[in-house]
Amino acid sequence: MIVENVMTAPVISVEPSTSIGEVAKIMLAHRISGLPVVERVGRLVGVVSEGDLLRRSELGTERKRPWWLEFLVGPGKIADEYVHAHGRKVEEVMSTDVVTIRSDAPLDDVIEAMSRHRIKRLPVIKDDKLIGIVTRSDILRALARALPSASAEEAVNDEQIRNAIVTELARQDWGGPFIRVNVQNGAVELIGSIFDERERMASRVIAENVPGVKSVKDQLIWIEPVSGMVILPPDDSKR
């Protein structure tokens, strides 16, 4: 799946000359927390977000420091903060160091960029022009569409269920020959040994994701590799 399949388009944007008041009204009306800033030719020049509008003189929230700390910060930084607190146009308060994504990039690149830069949205670029925006909500909508629905699942028999679970376990570095799988009328039983308690939940998730599975019973015994201590499986009836 690529960005173009999940992005929001057309995207709501503003021009650099748009007033701060107009930006605030647009954000509130559309319930969004950030807007791309685009020149008339379609070139992306920045992003304005709620965070850019929090330190404002009108609210009495502009940044305040002791005089000695302002001396250490320097006049340039203080002048820049003054512009953000008193500026009336988007171009005076927007962030110009914008992280973007190509329309043909895989979703994995989106997640990596959001995690690395700690951001919630990415403007989507094609031929050097803004064509959309991809947000965390867009990713969640794509996930909701990708998850199989119970009504859409095809009928499968116990052997098909077992083969699917065993095959997926074999693909994992942590999965292996120590886990056996029994299936009867869609009820899965996991039997055998694990050497890390986290493998227990991972094994259950594999089974639960196979179409046709009605329940999963955990009979896995955890063997602690260093001490050799054996911990019996949990009692599902007490959960």
PDB file of C-alpha atoms in Angstrom:
ATOM      1  CA  MET A   1       0.000   0.000   0.000  1.00  0.00           C
ATOM      2  CA  ILE A   2       1.332   3.455  -0.913  1.00  0.00           C
ATOM      3  CA  VAL A   3       0.647   6.966   0.361  1.00  0.00           C
ATOM      4  CA  GLU A   4      -1.615   7.903  -2.555  1.00  0.00           C
ATOM      5  CA  ASN A   5      -4.012   5.104  -1.563  1.00  0.00           C
ATOM      6  CA  VAL A   6      -4.669   6.486   1.928  1.00  0.00           C
ATOM      7  CA  MET A   7      -3.961  10.242   1.844  1.00  0.00           C
ATOM      8  CA  THR A   8      -6.599  12.941   2.214  1.00  0.00           C
ATOM      9  CA  ALA A   9      -7.105  14.960  -0.982  1.00  0.00           C
ATOM     10  CA  PRO A  10      -7.767  17.664  -1.893  1.00  0.00           C
ATOM     11  CA  VAL A  11      -6.051  19.140   1.130  1.00  0.00           C
ATOM     12  CA  ILE A  12      -7.124  22.271   2.984  1.00  0.00           C
ATOM     13  CA  SER A  13      -4.260  24.759   2.812  1.00  0.00           C
ATOM     14  CA  VAL A  14      -3.569  28.461   3.326  1.00  0.00           C
ATOM     15  CA  GLU A  15      -1.333  31.035   1.657  1.00  0.00           C
ATOM     16  CA  PRO A  16       1.595  32.758   3.398  1.00  0.00           C
ATOM     17  CA  SER A  17      -0.364  36.027   3.511  1.00  0.00           C
ATOM     18  CA  THR A  18      -3.376  34.481   5.292  1.00  0.00           C
ATOM     19  CA  SER A  19      -4.124  36.120   8.645  1.00  0.00           C
ATOM     20  CA  ILE A  20      -3.642  34.335  11.955  1.00  0.00           C
ATOM     21  CA  GLY A  21      -7.314  34.885  12.775  1.00  0.00           C
ATOM     22  CA  GLU A  22      -8.419  33.199   9.553  1.00  0.00           C
ATOM     23  CA  VAL A  23      -6.134  30.230  10.205  1.00  0.00           C
ATOM     24  CA  ALA A  24      -7.604  29.743  13.677  1.00  0.00           C
ATOM     25  CA  LYS A  25     -11.148  29.817  12.242  1.00  0.00           C
ATOM     26  CA  ILE A  26     -10.271  27.244   9.543  1.00  0.00           C
ATOM     27  CA  MET A  27      -8.713  24.888  12.087  1.00  0.00           C
ATOM     28  CA  LEU A  28     -11.734  25.126  14.372  1.00  0.00           C
ATOM     29  CA  ALA A  29     -14.274  24.766  11.552  1.00  0.00           C
ATOM     30  CA  HIS A  30     -12.610  21.647  10.114  1.00  0.00           C
ATOM     31  CA  ARG A  31     -11.359  20.220  13.439  1.00  0.00           C
ATOM     32  CA  ILE A  32      -7.769  19.974  12.268  1.00  0.00           C
ATOM     33  CA  SER A  33      -4.598  20.881  14.129  1.00  0.00           C
ATOM     34  CA  GLY A  34      -2.331  21.878  11.245  1.00  0.00           C
ATOM     35  CA  LEU A  35      -2.416  23.375   7.753  1.00  0.00           C
ATOM     36  CA  PRO A  36       0.074  23.285   4.870  1.00  0.00           C
ATOM     37  CA  VAL A  37       1.133  26.716   3.642  1.00  0.00           C
ATOM     38  CA  VAL A  38       1.207  26.883  -0.150  1.00  0.00           C
ATOM     39  CA  GLU A  39       2.125  29.585  -2.653  1.00  0.00           C
ATOM     40  CA  ARG A  40      -0.291  30.321  -5.506  1.00  0.00           C
ATOM     41  CA  VAL A  41       1.771  28.157  -7.873  1.00  0.00           C
ATOM     42  CA  GLY A  42       1.185  25.146  -5.612  1.00  0.00           C
ATOM     43  CA  ARG A  43       4.632  25.024  -4.007  1.00  0.00           C
ATOM     44  CA  LEU A  44       4.710  24.028  -0.338  1.00  0.00           C
ATOM     45  CA  VAL A  45       6.587  26.617   1.749  1.00  0.00           C
ATOM     46  CA  GLY A  46       5.670  25.695   5.314  1.00  0.00           C
ATOM     47  CA  VAL A  47       3.215  24.322   7.841  1.00  0.00           C
ATOM     48  CA  VAL A  48       1.248  26.180  10.503  1.00  0.00           C
ATOM     49  CA  SER A  49      -0.027  24.216  13.477  1.00  0.00           C
ATOM     50  CA  GLU A  50      -1.809  24.807  16.767  1.00  0.00           C
ATOM     51  CA  GLY A  51       1.584  24.868  18.448  1.00  0.00           C
ATOM     52  CA  ASP A  52       2.595  27.900  16.386  1.00  0.00           C
ATOM     53  CA  LEU A  53      -0.374  29.834  17.797  1.00  0.00           C
ATOM     54  CA  LEU A  54      -0.036  29.070  21.504  1.00  0.00           C
ATOM     55  CA  ARG A  55       2.594  31.634  22.500  1.00  0.00           C
ATOM     56  CA  ARG A  56       0.575  34.786  21.729  1.00  0.00           C
ATOM     57  CA  SER A  57       0.618  38.282  23.219  1.00  0.00           C
ATOM     58  CA  GLU A  58      -3.190  38.469  22.983  1.00  0.00           C
ATOM     59  CA  LEU A  59      -3.428  35.574  25.450  1.00  0.00           C
ATOM     60  CA  GLY A  60      -0.588  36.709  27.667  1.00  0.00           C
ATOM     61  CA  THR A  61       1.198  33.437  26.912  1.00  0.00           C
ATOM     62  CA  GLU A  62       4.290  34.768  25.151  1.00  0.00           C
ATOM     63  CA  ARG A  63       7.514  33.266  26.455  1.00  0.00           C
ATOM     64  CA  LYS A  64       8.962  34.978  29.535  1.00  0.00           C
ATOM     65  CA  ARG A  65      12.452  34.485  30.973  1.00  0.00           C
ATOM     66  CA  PRO A  66      14.582  36.048  33.693  1.00  0.00           C
ATOM     67  CA  TRP A  67      16.745  38.873  32.285  1.00  0.00           C
ATOM     68  CA  TRP A  68      19.950  36.914  32.839  1.00  0.00           C
ATOM     69  CA  LEU A  69      18.606  33.954  30.832  1.00  0.00           C
ATOM     70  CA  GLU A  70      17.549  36.254  27.979  1.00  0.00           C
ATOM     71  CA  PHE A  71      21.133  37.497  27.924  1.00  0.00           C
ATOM     72  CA  LEU A  72      22.354  33.933  27.420  1.00  0.00           C
ATOM     73  CA  VAL A  73      19.715  33.137  24.779  1.00  0.00           C
ATOM     74  CA  GLY A  74      20.740  36.076  22.630  1.00  0.00           C
ATOM     75  CA  PRO A  75      18.877  38.876  20.849  1.00  0.00           C
ATOM     76  CA  GLY A  76      18.264  36.901  17.648  1.00  0.00           C
ATOM     77  CA  LYS A  77      16.298  34.168  19.393  1.00  0.00           C
ATOM     78  CA  ILE A  78      14.314  36.715  21.398  1.00  0.00           C
ATOM     79  CA  ALA A  79      13.476  38.666  18.222  1.00  0.00           C
ATOM     80  CA  ASP A  80      12.269  35.483  16.557  1.00  0.00           C
ATOM     81  CA  GLU A  81      10.027  34.697  19.540  1.00  0.00           C
ATOM     82  CA  TYR A  82       8.627  38.236  19.391  1.00  0.00           C
ATOM     83  CA  VAL A  83       7.594  37.666  15.771  1.00  0.00           C
ATOM     84  CA  HIS A  84       5.803  34.435  16.713  1.00  0.00           C
ATOM     85  CA  ALA A  85       3.984  36.148  19.596  1.00  0.00           C
ATOM     86  CA  HIS A  86       2.948  39.276  17.659  1.00  0.00           C
ATOM     87  CA  GLY A  87       2.934  38.301  13.963  1.00  0.00           C
ATOM     88  CA  ARG A  88      -0.354  38.695  12.094  1.00  0.00           C
ATOM     89  CA  LYS A  89       0.339  36.582   8.998  1.00  0.00           C
ATOM     90  CA  VAL A  90       0.982  32.893   8.530  1.00  0.00           C
ATOM     91  CA  GLU A  91       4.404  33.480   6.955  1.00  0.00           C
ATOM     92  CA  GLU A  92       5.524  35.128  10.206  1.00  0.00           C
ATOM     93  CA  VAL A  93       4.719  32.197  12.488  1.00  0.00           C
ATOM     94  CA  MET A  94       4.783  29.069  10.290  1.00  0.00           C
ATOM     95  CA  SER A  95       7.412  26.345  10.450  1.00  0.00           C
ATOM     96  CA  THR A  96       9.514  26.232   7.287  1.00  0.00           C
ATOM     97  CA  ASP A  97      11.468  23.053   8.056  1.00  0.00           C
ATOM     98  CA  VAL A  98       8.766  20.763   6.687  1.00  0.00           C
ATOM     99  CA  VAL A  99       9.022  16.981   6.463  1.00  0.00           C
ATOM    100  CA  THR A 100       7.207  15.728   3.343  1.00  0.00           C
ATOM    101  CA  ILE A 101       6.492  12.379   1.691  1.00  0.00           C
ATOM    102  CA  ARG A 102       6.184  11.302  -1.944  1.00  0.00           C
ATOM    103  CA  SER A 103       2.796  10.150  -3.189  1.00  0.00           C
ATOM    104  CA  ASP A 104       4.299   6.819  -4.338  1.00  0.00           C
ATOM    105  CA  ALA A 105       6.132   6.104  -1.065  1.00  0.00           C
ATOM    106  CA  PRO A 106       5.152   2.969   0.915  1.00  0.00           C
ATOM    107  CA  LEU A 107       3.254   3.429   4.175  1.00  0.00           C
ATOM    108  CA  ASP A 108       6.270   2.110   6.053  1.00  0.00           C
ATOM    109  CA  ASP A 109       8.112   5.314   5.090  1.00  0.00           C
ATOM    110  CA  VAL A 110       5.251   7.370   6.543  1.00  0.00           C
ATOM    111  CA  ILE A 111       5.395   5.561   9.885  1.00  0.00           C
ATOM    112  CA  GLU A 112       9.184   5.897  10.038  1.00  0.00           C
ATOM    113  CA  ALA A 113       9.026   9.647   9.320  1.00  0.00           C
ATOM    114  CA  MET A 114       6.258  10.263  11.865  1.00  0.00           C
ATOM    115  CA  SER A 115       8.129   8.322  14.546  1.00  0.00           C
ATOM    116  CA  ARG A 116      11.530   9.860  13.821  1.00  0.00           C
ATOM    117  CA  HIS A 117      10.301  13.469  13.723  1.00  0.00           C
ATOM    118  CA  ARG A 118       7.487  13.047  16.268  1.00  0.00           C
ATOM    119  CA  ILE A 119       4.846  14.515  13.972  1.00  0.00           C
ATOM    120  CA  LYS A 120       1.231  13.599  13.245  1.00  0.00           C
ATOM    121  CA  ARG A 121       0.887  14.612   9.594  1.00  0.00           C
ATOM    122  CA  LEU A 122       2.929  14.677   6.401  1.00  0.00           C
ATOM    123  CA  PRO A 123       2.243  16.803   3.317  1.00  0.00           C
ATOM    124  CA  VAL A 124       2.219  14.646   0.183  1.00  0.00           C
ATOM    125  CA  ILE A 125       4.276  15.896  -2.763  1.00  0.00           C
ATOM    126  CA  LYS A 126       4.111  14.983  -6.448  1.00  0.00           C
ATOM    127  CA  ASP A 127       6.073  16.827  -9.150  1.00  0.00           C
ATOM    128  CA  ASP A 128       7.139  19.382  -6.501  1.00  0.00           C
ATOM    129  CA  LYS A 129       3.528  20.305  -5.724  1.00  0.00           C
ATOM    130  CA  LEU A 130       1.262  19.588  -2.772  1.00  0.00           C
ATOM    131  CA  ILE A 131      -1.440  17.079  -3.722  1.00  0.00           C
ATOM    132  CA  GLY A 132      -2.622  15.820  -0.333  1.00  0.00           C
ATOM    133  CA  ILE A 133      -1.822  15.142   3.282  1.00  0.00           C
ATOM    134  CA  VAL A 134      -1.469  11.895   5.219  1.00  0.00           C
ATOM    135  CA  THR A 135      -2.222  11.824   8.945  1.00  0.00           C
ATOM    136  CA  ARG A 136      -2.367   9.242  11.701  1.00  0.00           C
ATOM    137  CA  SER A 137      -6.137   9.136  11.210  1.00  0.00           C
ATOM    138  CA  ASP A 138      -5.629   8.206   7.550  1.00  0.00           C
ATOM    139  CA  ILE A 139      -3.408   5.314   8.645  1.00  0.00           C
ATOM    140  CA  LEU A 140      -6.061   4.127  11.122  1.00  0.00           C
ATOM    141  CA  ARG A 141      -8.756   4.262   8.438  1.00  0.00           C
ATOM    142  CA  ALA A 142      -6.538   2.160   6.169  1.00  0.00           C
ATOM    143  CA  LEU A 143      -6.074  -0.331   8.999  1.00  0.00           C
ATOM    144  CA  ALA A 144      -9.835  -0.553   9.583  1.00  0.00           C
ATOM    145  CA  ARG A 145     -10.378  -1.327   5.898  1.00  0.00           C
ATOM    146  CA  ALA A 146      -7.573  -3.898   5.839  1.00  0.00           C
ATOM    147  CA  LEU A 147      -8.765  -5.903   8.846  1.00  0.00           C
ATOM    148  CA  PRO A 148     -10.921  -8.863   7.777  1.00  0.00           C
ATOM    149  CA  SER A 149     -14.543  -8.816   8.857  1.00  0.00           C
ATOM    150  CA  ALA A 150     -16.147 -11.918  10.310  1.00  0.00           C
ATOM    151  CA  SER A 151     -18.833 -11.942   7.637  1.00  0.00           C
ATOM    152  CA  ALA A 152     -16.246 -11.833   4.853  1.00  0.00           C
ATOM    153  CA  GLU A 153     -14.254 -14.822   6.074  1.00  0.00           C
ATOM    154  CA  GLU A 154     -14.451 -17.880   3.871  1.00  0.00           C
ATOM    155  CA  ALA A 155     -15.349 -21.251   5.339  1.00  0.00           C
ATOM    156  CA  VAL A 156     -12.235 -23.198   6.325  1.00  0.00           C
ATOM    157  CA  ASN A 157     -11.733 -26.594   7.876  1.00  0.00           C
ATOM    158  CA  ASP A 158      -9.592 -27.539  10.872  1.00  0.00           C
ATOM    159  CA  GLU A 159      -6.691 -28.759   8.772  1.00  0.00           C
ATOM    160  CA  GLN A 160      -6.522 -25.479   6.850  1.00  0.00           C
ATOM    161  CA  ILE A 161      -6.552 -23.551  10.119  1.00  0.00           C
ATOM    162  CA  ARG A 162      -3.774 -25.681  11.571  1.00  0.00           C
ATOM    163  CA  ASN A 163      -1.622 -25.377   8.439  1.00  0.00           C
ATOM    164  CA  ALA A 164      -2.028 -21.589   8.424  1.00  0.00           C
ATOM    165  CA  ILE A 165      -0.944 -21.283  12.068  1.00  0.00           C
ATOM    166  CA  VAL A 166       2.007 -23.657  11.689  1.00  0.00           C
ATOM    167  CA  THR A 167       3.174 -21.861   8.542  1.00  0.00           C
ATOM    168  CA  GLU A 168       3.064 -18.445  10.209  1.00  0.00           C
ATOM    169  CA  LEU A 169       4.860 -19.726  13.296  1.00  0.00           C
ATOM    170  CA  ALA A 170       7.611 -21.161  11.089  1.00  0.00           C
ATOM    171  CA  ARG A 171       8.150 -17.730   9.490  1.00  0.00           C
ATOM    172  CA  GLN A 172       9.047 -16.139  12.821  1.00  0.00           C
ATOM    173  CA  ASP A 173      12.532 -16.126  14.301  1.00  0.00           C
ATOM    174  CA  TRP A 174      11.048 -16.819  17.733  1.00  0.00           C
ATOM    175  CA  GLY A 175       8.616 -19.497  16.539  1.00  0.00           C
ATOM    176  CA  GLY A 176       9.780 -23.037  16.017  1.00  0.00           C
ATOM    177  CA  PRO A 177       9.334 -26.787  16.389  1.00  0.00           C
ATOM    178  CA  PHE A 178       8.647 -26.530  20.125  1.00  0.00           C
ATOM    179  CA  ILE A 179       5.073 -25.293  19.583  1.00  0.00           C
ATOM    180  CA  ARG A 180       2.442 -27.793  18.438  1.00  0.00           C
ATOM    181  CA  VAL A 181      -1.013 -26.886  17.198  1.00  0.00           C
ATOM    182  CA  ASN A 182      -4.234 -28.855  17.577  1.00  0.00           C
ATOM    183  CA  VAL A 183      -7.527 -27.709  16.045  1.00  0.00           C
ATOM    184  CA  GLN A 184     -10.986 -29.154  16.609  1.00  0.00           C
ATOM    185  CA  ASN A 185     -14.132 -27.457  15.270  1.00  0.00           C
ATOM    186  CA  GLY A 186     -12.290 -24.148  15.034  1.00  0.00           C
ATOM    187  CA  ALA A 187     -10.979 -24.310  18.623  1.00  0.00           C
ATOM    188  CA  VAL A 188      -7.189 -24.001  18.658  1.00  0.00           C
ATOM    189  CA  GLU A 189      -4.940 -25.498  21.315  1.00  0.00           C
ATOM    190  CA  LEU A 190      -1.297 -24.384  21.542  1.00  0.00           C
ATOM    191  CA  ILE A 191       0.928 -27.005  23.183  1.00  0.00           C
ATOM    192  CA  GLY A 192       4.654 -27.127  23.818  1.00  0.00           C
ATOM    193  CA  SER A 193       7.442 -24.945  25.171  1.00  0.00           C
ATOM    194  CA  ILE A 194       8.474 -21.301  24.886  1.00  0.00           C
ATOM    195  CA  PHE A 195      11.675 -19.705  26.133  1.00  0.00           C
ATOM    196  CA  ASP A 196      10.463 -16.114  26.496  1.00  0.00           C
ATOM    197  CA  GLU A 197       7.125 -15.228  28.092  1.00  0.00           C
ATOM    198  CA  ARG A 198       6.444 -12.679  25.328  1.00  0.00           C
ATOM    199  CA  GLU A 199       6.252 -15.543  22.827  1.00  0.00           C
ATOM    200  CA  ARG A 200       3.025 -16.645  24.515  1.00  0.00           C
ATOM    201  CA  MET A 201       1.020 -13.613  23.420  1.00  0.00           C
ATOM    202  CA  ALA A 202       2.642 -13.592  19.986  1.00  0.00           C
ATOM    203  CA  SER A 203       1.580 -17.214  19.442  1.00  0.00           C
ATOM    204  CA  ARG A 204      -1.988 -16.399  20.480  1.00  0.00           C
ATOM    205  CA  VAL A 205      -2.094 -13.453  18.082  1.00  0.00           C
ATOM    206  CA  ILE A 206      -0.973 -15.677  15.200  1.00  0.00           C
ATOM    207  CA  ALA A 207      -3.790 -18.120  15.934  1.00  0.00           C
ATOM    208  CA  GLU A 208      -6.414 -15.399  16.433  1.00  0.00           C
ATOM    209  CA  ASN A 209      -5.614 -13.868  13.037  1.00  0.00           C
ATOM    210  CA  VAL A 210      -6.395 -17.027  11.105  1.00  0.00           C
ATOM    211  CA  PRO A 211      -9.902 -17.026   9.567  1.00  0.00           C
ATOM    212  CA  GLY A 212     -12.205 -19.623  11.084  1.00  0.00           C
ATOM    213  CA  VAL A 213     -10.601 -19.665  14.552  1.00  0.00           C
ATOM    214  CA  LYS A 214     -13.280 -19.554  17.248  1.00  0.00           C
ATOM    215  CA  SER A 215     -11.123 -19.787  20.359  1.00  0.00           C
ATOM    216  CA  VAL A 216      -7.502 -20.230  21.439  1.00  0.00           C
ATOM    217  CA  LYS A 217      -6.431 -22.289  24.447  1.00  0.00           C
ATOM    218  CA  ASP A 218      -2.919 -21.648  25.731  1.00  0.00           C
ATOM    219  CA  GLN A 219      -1.136 -24.779  26.974  1.00  0.00           C
ATOM    220  CA  LEU A 220       2.402 -23.485  26.446  1.00  0.00           C
ATOM    221  CA  ILE A 221       4.986 -24.106  29.157  1.00  0.00           C
ATOM    222  CA  TRP A 222       7.570 -21.361  29.715  1.00  0.00           C
ATOM    223  CA  ILE A 223      11.095 -22.629  30.352  1.00  0.00           C
ATOM    224  CA  GLU A 224      13.350 -19.847  31.651  1.00  0.00           C
ATOM    225  CA  PRO A 225      16.644 -20.398  29.723  1.00  0.00           C
ATOM    226  CA  VAL A 226      19.090 -19.254  32.427  1.00  0.00           C
ATOM    227  CA  SER A 227      17.656 -20.945  35.532  1.00  0.00           C
ATOM    228  CA  GLY A 228      15.750 -23.737  33.800  1.00  0.00           C
ATOM    229  CA  MET A 229      12.696 -22.854  35.879  1.00  0.00           C
ATOM    230  CA  VAL A 230       9.438 -24.196  34.416  1.00  0.00           C
ATOM    231  CA  ILE A 231       6.264 -22.097  34.584  1.00  0.00           C
ATOM    232  CA  LEU A 232       2.989 -23.787  33.769  1.00  0.00           C
ATOM    233  CA  PRO A 233       0.483 -22.234  31.358  1.00  0.00           C
ATOM    234  CA  PRO A 234      -2.217 -19.909  32.747  1.00  0.00           C
ATOM    235  CA  ASP A 235      -5.597 -21.308  33.722  1.00  0.00           C
ATOM    236  CA  ASP A 236      -7.957 -19.909  31.075  1.00  0.00           C
ATOM    237  CA  SER A 237     -10.987 -20.732  33.218  1.00  0.00           C
ATOM    238  CA  LYS A 238      -9.852 -18.187  35.854  1.00  0.00           C
ATOM    239  CA  ARG A 239      -9.427 -15.322  33.391  1.00  0.00           C
TER     240      ARG A 239
END
